[in-house]
Amino acid sequence: MAPGHRGSGVYVPSFYQVPAVGGTARPTNAGLPWPVVARTVPVLRSEDHPRRMLVPLAEVAQDRLSIEVQRGCVRGCRFCQAGYLYRPVRERDVNECLAIAGEGLRHGGNEEVSLLSLSTSDHSQVEDLVDRVSALAAERGSRSRCRASGPTPSRLVWTVAASRVRRTGFTFAPEAGSERLRTVINKGLSEQDILLAVERAMDAGWRA
Ligand code: SF4
C-alpha cells in the first residue's frame, strides 16, 4: 500500500467517537487515519468477476446468472446513496460480459441471465450488449432477462423488443411527480421522456 494510502478503506467504528447529535466522527487518538478515504477499483477487471456461480439445490428467488455490466451510475440523483457511494462509473466491456455469460451458462446451466448495474440502460453499448448476450443465451437454450433499471429506458425498450430477450417487467423510476421536483432532485427526466418510454414499451408489446 502506498504511504499516502495508510489506513484508507478501513474504518473501525470503536476507534472513533461519533457525536450524539450532528457533526462527524473523530478519531480517539492522533495516530489514527482521518479522514478515512474510501478505496475503489479503477477498472472492473475480468478476472475479478465470478465465473462459476454457485448453483442452488432448492428453487430460489433471483435464480439466474447475474453479470455486473457496470458499477456506479452516470446520474447524480441527490437522494441516491448508491449513486454517490459507487462512484466513479466503470463499464465492463461487451466482449468480457459475453465471456462471463458463456462460461457461466456452460457451468451453471442457468435458464436466465441478468445484466445488472445501477442503471443498465445507461451503459454506452447497451444495444450491442443486450443483443449479443441474448443471442448467446438463446444458443444455449436460455433466456436473457434484462433488469431494465435506469431512468432513460426508451432506448433499451427498443433494444429488448428487437432481440430475443424474454419480455418481463420494466421498471420506470421517475421518482417525483412533477418535472420541477425531478429537476430539484437531479433526476433529469422530462414529462416527454417518460411518456415516450411508456409509449415505446406499449408499442413493443408490453402491457401495463
Ligand atoms: S439513476 Fe438510479 S442509481 Fe442512478 S443515481 Fe439516480 S436513483 Fe441512483
Short mmCIF file of C-alpha atoms and ligand atoms in Angstrom, two decimals:
data_model
loop_
_atom_site.label_atom_id
_atom_site.label_comp_id
_atom_site.label_asym_id
_atom_site.label_seq_id
_atom_site.Cartn_x
_atom_site.Cartn_y
_atom_site.Cartn_z
CA MET A 1 0.00 0.00 0.00
CA ALA A 2 1.43 3.41 -0.90
CA PRO A 3 2.33 5.60 2.15
CA GLY A 4 -0.31 8.12 1.13
CA HIS A 5 -2.93 5.41 1.43
CA ARG A 6 -2.18 4.39 5.01
CA GLY A 7 -5.43 3.31 6.62
CA SER A 8 -7.51 4.15 3.59
CA GLY A 9 -10.55 1.99 3.10
CA VAL A 10 -10.62 0.71 6.69
CA TYR A 11 -12.91 2.32 9.24
CA VAL A 12 -13.11 0.76 12.71
CA PRO A 13 -16.09 2.37 14.49
CA SER A 14 -14.76 1.67 18.02
CA PHE A 15 -11.68 3.84 17.25
CA TYR A 16 -13.82 6.88 16.51
CA GLN A 17 -16.20 8.99 18.51
CA VAL A 18 -19.46 9.99 16.97
CA PRO A 19 -21.27 12.99 18.48
CA ALA A 20 -24.72 12.17 19.78
CA VAL A 21 -26.25 14.93 17.68
CA GLY A 22 -24.92 16.14 14.32
CA GLY A 23 -21.27 16.54 13.35
CA THR A 24 -18.91 13.87 12.08
CA ALA A 25 -16.92 11.08 13.69
CA ARG A 26 -13.50 11.94 15.15
CA PRO A 27 -10.55 9.59 15.84
CA THR A 28 -9.97 8.74 19.52
CA ASN A 29 -6.21 9.26 19.16
CA ALA A 30 -3.96 11.25 16.90
CA GLY A 31 -2.32 8.22 15.31
CA LEU A 32 -5.49 7.10 13.58
CA PRO A 33 -6.13 7.94 9.94
CA TRP A 34 -8.60 10.73 9.35
CA PRO A 35 -10.47 11.16 7.18
CA VAL A 36 -10.74 7.53 6.20
CA VAL A 37 -10.69 7.55 2.42
CA ALA A 38 -12.75 5.01 0.51
CA ARG A 39 -10.81 2.76 -1.85
CA THR A 40 -12.21 1.91 -5.25
CA VAL A 41 -11.01 -0.32 -8.05
CA PRO A 42 -10.20 1.88 -11.06
CA VAL A 43 -11.36 -0.67 -13.63
CA LEU A 44 -13.65 -3.69 -13.50
CA ARG A 45 -11.20 -6.46 -14.19
CA SER A 46 -12.46 -9.55 -15.93
CA GLU A 47 -10.62 -11.88 -13.54
CA ASP A 48 -12.41 -10.39 -10.52
CA HIS A 49 -15.87 -11.37 -11.73
CA PRO A 50 -17.09 -14.77 -10.53
CA ARG A 51 -17.11 -17.23 -13.45
CA ARG A 52 -18.62 -20.33 -11.94
CA MET A 53 -21.53 -19.27 -9.80
CA LEU A 54 -22.88 -21.42 -7.02
CA VAL A 55 -25.93 -23.31 -8.22
CA PRO A 56 -28.65 -23.59 -5.55
CA LEU A 57 -30.14 -27.01 -4.90
CA ALA A 58 -33.53 -25.55 -4.00
CA GLU A 59 -35.66 -23.16 -6.01
CA VAL A 60 -34.69 -19.62 -5.03
CA ALA A 61 -35.71 -16.11 -5.98
CA GLN A 62 -33.31 -14.44 -8.45
CA ASP A 63 -32.28 -17.83 -9.76
CA ARG A 64 -30.28 -16.66 -12.72
CA LEU A 65 -26.80 -15.90 -13.94
CA SER A 66 -26.05 -12.33 -12.91
CA ILE A 67 -23.42 -10.31 -14.71
CA GLU A 68 -22.32 -6.97 -13.35
CA VAL A 69 -22.08 -4.89 -16.53
CA GLN A 70 -21.33 -1.56 -14.91
CA ARG A 71 -20.53 -0.14 -11.49
CA GLY A 72 -21.58 3.34 -10.48
CA CYS A 73 -24.18 5.48 -12.17
CA VAL A 74 -23.86 8.31 -14.66
CA ARG A 75 -26.74 10.13 -12.98
CA GLY A 76 -26.38 12.13 -9.83
CA CYS A 77 -29.77 11.86 -8.18
CA ARG A 78 -29.42 13.76 -4.93
CA PHE A 79 -31.24 11.24 -2.76
CA CYS A 80 -29.38 8.18 -4.02
CA GLN A 81 -26.85 6.67 -1.66
CA ALA A 82 -25.69 4.08 -4.19
CA GLY A 83 -25.19 6.76 -6.83
CA TYR A 84 -22.72 8.53 -4.53
CA LEU A 85 -21.07 5.54 -2.87
CA TYR A 86 -20.26 3.65 -6.06
CA ARG A 87 -18.62 6.48 -7.95
CA PRO A 88 -16.96 6.64 -10.42
CA VAL A 89 -18.77 4.93 -13.27
CA ARG A 90 -16.91 1.92 -14.65
CA GLU A 91 -18.27 -0.10 -17.54
CA ARG A 92 -17.50 -3.69 -18.34
CA ASP A 93 -16.57 -4.32 -21.93
CA VAL A 94 -19.17 -6.18 -24.00
CA ASN A 95 -16.75 -8.95 -25.01
CA GLU A 96 -15.91 -9.52 -21.39
CA CYS A 97 -19.61 -9.73 -20.47
CA LEU A 98 -20.02 -12.29 -23.24
CA ALA A 99 -17.12 -14.37 -21.97
CA ILE A 100 -18.57 -14.32 -18.45
CA ALA A 101 -22.03 -15.24 -19.77
CA GLY A 102 -20.64 -18.08 -21.89
CA GLU A 103 -18.67 -19.64 -19.08
CA GLY A 104 -21.41 -19.09 -16.52
CA LEU A 105 -24.08 -20.72 -18.68
CA ARG A 106 -21.82 -23.61 -19.55
CA HIS A 107 -21.05 -24.38 -15.93
CA GLY A 108 -24.23 -23.35 -14.15
CA GLY A 109 -26.88 -24.36 -16.67
CA ASN A 110 -28.96 -21.31 -15.76
CA GLU A 111 -32.12 -20.59 -17.66
CA GLU A 112 -31.86 -16.83 -17.35
CA VAL A 113 -29.21 -14.17 -17.50
CA SER A 114 -29.42 -10.79 -15.83
CA LEU A 115 -27.40 -7.78 -16.90
CA LEU A 116 -27.02 -5.90 -13.67
CA SER A 117 -25.94 -2.44 -12.67
CA LEU A 118 -27.44 0.59 -11.05
CA SER A 119 -28.54 1.82 -14.45
CA THR A 120 -28.09 -0.73 -17.22
CA SER A 121 -29.84 1.43 -19.78
CA ASP A 122 -27.02 3.97 -19.42
CA HIS A 123 -24.27 1.53 -20.45
CA SER A 124 -22.72 3.15 -23.52
CA GLN A 125 -23.03 -0.10 -25.52
CA VAL A 126 -26.33 -1.35 -24.15
CA GLU A 127 -27.80 -2.23 -27.55
CA ASP A 128 -24.84 -4.37 -28.52
CA LEU A 129 -24.68 -5.86 -25.04
CA VAL A 130 -28.33 -6.94 -24.92
CA ASP A 131 -28.26 -8.20 -28.47
CA ARG A 132 -25.14 -10.32 -28.15
CA VAL A 133 -25.86 -11.72 -24.71
CA SER A 134 -29.41 -12.63 -25.71
CA ALA A 135 -28.12 -14.32 -28.89
CA LEU A 136 -25.63 -16.32 -26.85
CA ALA A 137 -28.26 -17.23 -24.25
CA ALA A 138 -30.67 -18.33 -27.00
CA GLU A 139 -27.98 -20.57 -28.47
CA ARG A 140 -27.63 -22.25 -25.10
CA GLY A 141 -31.37 -22.58 -24.63
CA SER A 142 -31.52 -19.85 -22.01
CA ARG A 143 -33.34 -16.57 -21.99
CA SER A 144 -31.71 -13.35 -21.08
CA ARG A 145 -33.64 -11.14 -18.80
CA CYS A 146 -32.79 -7.53 -18.73
CA ARG A 147 -33.43 -5.87 -15.47
CA ALA A 148 -34.23 -2.64 -17.21
CA SER A 149 -33.17 -0.35 -14.47
CA GLY A 150 -32.39 3.16 -15.43
CA PRO A 151 -34.01 6.47 -15.90
CA THR A 152 -33.77 6.53 -19.69
CA PRO A 153 -35.31 3.25 -20.69
CA SER A 154 -36.75 4.16 -24.08
CA ARG A 155 -33.56 3.22 -25.94
CA LEU A 156 -33.43 -0.05 -24.04
CA VAL A 157 -37.08 -0.78 -24.74
CA TRP A 158 -36.33 -0.90 -28.45
CA THR A 159 -33.22 -2.95 -27.99
CA VAL A 160 -35.01 -5.57 -25.92
CA ALA A 161 -38.01 -5.62 -28.22
CA ALA A 162 -35.78 -6.29 -31.22
CA SER A 163 -33.80 -9.02 -29.51
CA ARG A 164 -34.58 -12.49 -28.28
CA VAL A 165 -34.86 -11.31 -24.72
CA ARG A 166 -37.87 -12.54 -22.82
CA ARG A 167 -40.03 -9.57 -22.08
CA THR A 168 -40.53 -9.49 -18.39
CA GLY A 169 -41.16 -6.34 -16.42
CA PHE A 170 -39.86 -2.87 -16.95
CA THR A 171 -39.30 -0.51 -14.08
CA PHE A 172 -39.57 3.17 -14.81
CA ALA A 173 -38.46 5.20 -11.84
CA PRO A 174 -39.25 8.88 -12.34
CA GLU A 175 -39.12 9.31 -8.52
CA ALA A 176 -41.13 12.52 -8.41
CA GLY A 177 -44.49 13.52 -9.79
CA SER A 178 -43.57 16.82 -11.37
CA GLU A 179 -40.85 17.92 -13.72
CA ARG A 180 -39.86 20.71 -11.32
CA LEU A 181 -39.29 18.25 -8.47
CA ARG A 182 -37.39 15.88 -10.73
CA THR A 183 -35.11 18.75 -11.66
CA VAL A 184 -34.62 19.57 -7.96
CA ILE A 185 -33.54 16.02 -7.16
CA ASN A 186 -31.37 15.93 -10.28
CA LYS A 187 -33.33 13.15 -11.91
CA GLY A 188 -33.23 14.81 -15.30
CA LEU A 189 -36.36 13.17 -16.70
CA SER A 190 -38.81 15.27 -18.60
CA GLU A 191 -42.51 14.52 -18.93
CA GLN A 192 -41.83 13.79 -22.57
CA ASP A 193 -39.07 11.25 -21.75
CA ILE A 194 -41.44 9.31 -19.53
CA LEU A 195 -44.33 9.36 -21.97
CA LEU A 196 -42.05 8.32 -24.83
CA ALA A 197 -40.65 5.40 -22.85
CA VAL A 198 -44.11 4.17 -21.93
CA GLU A 199 -45.36 4.64 -25.48
CA ARG A 200 -42.46 2.65 -26.88
CA ALA A 201 -42.91 -0.11 -24.34
CA MET A 202 -46.59 -0.39 -25.24
CA ASP A 203 -45.80 -0.36 -28.97
CA ALA A 204 -43.20 -3.05 -28.42
CA GLY A 205 -45.69 -5.36 -26.78
CA TRP A 206 -45.54 -4.71 -23.07
CA ARG A 207 -48.81 -4.23 -21.30
CA ALA A 208 -49.47 -2.11 -18.25
S1 SF4 B 1 -30.40 6.78 -11.74
FE1 SF4 B 1 -30.92 5.38 -10.05
S2 SF4 B 1 -28.98 4.52 -9.40
FE2 SF4 B 1 -28.51 6.31 -10.63
S3 SF4 B 1 -28.23 7.98 -9.18
FE3 SF4 B 1 -30.38 8.02 -9.85
S4 SF4 B 1 -31.54 6.75 -8.39
FE4 SF4 B 1 -29.34 6.31 -8.13
#
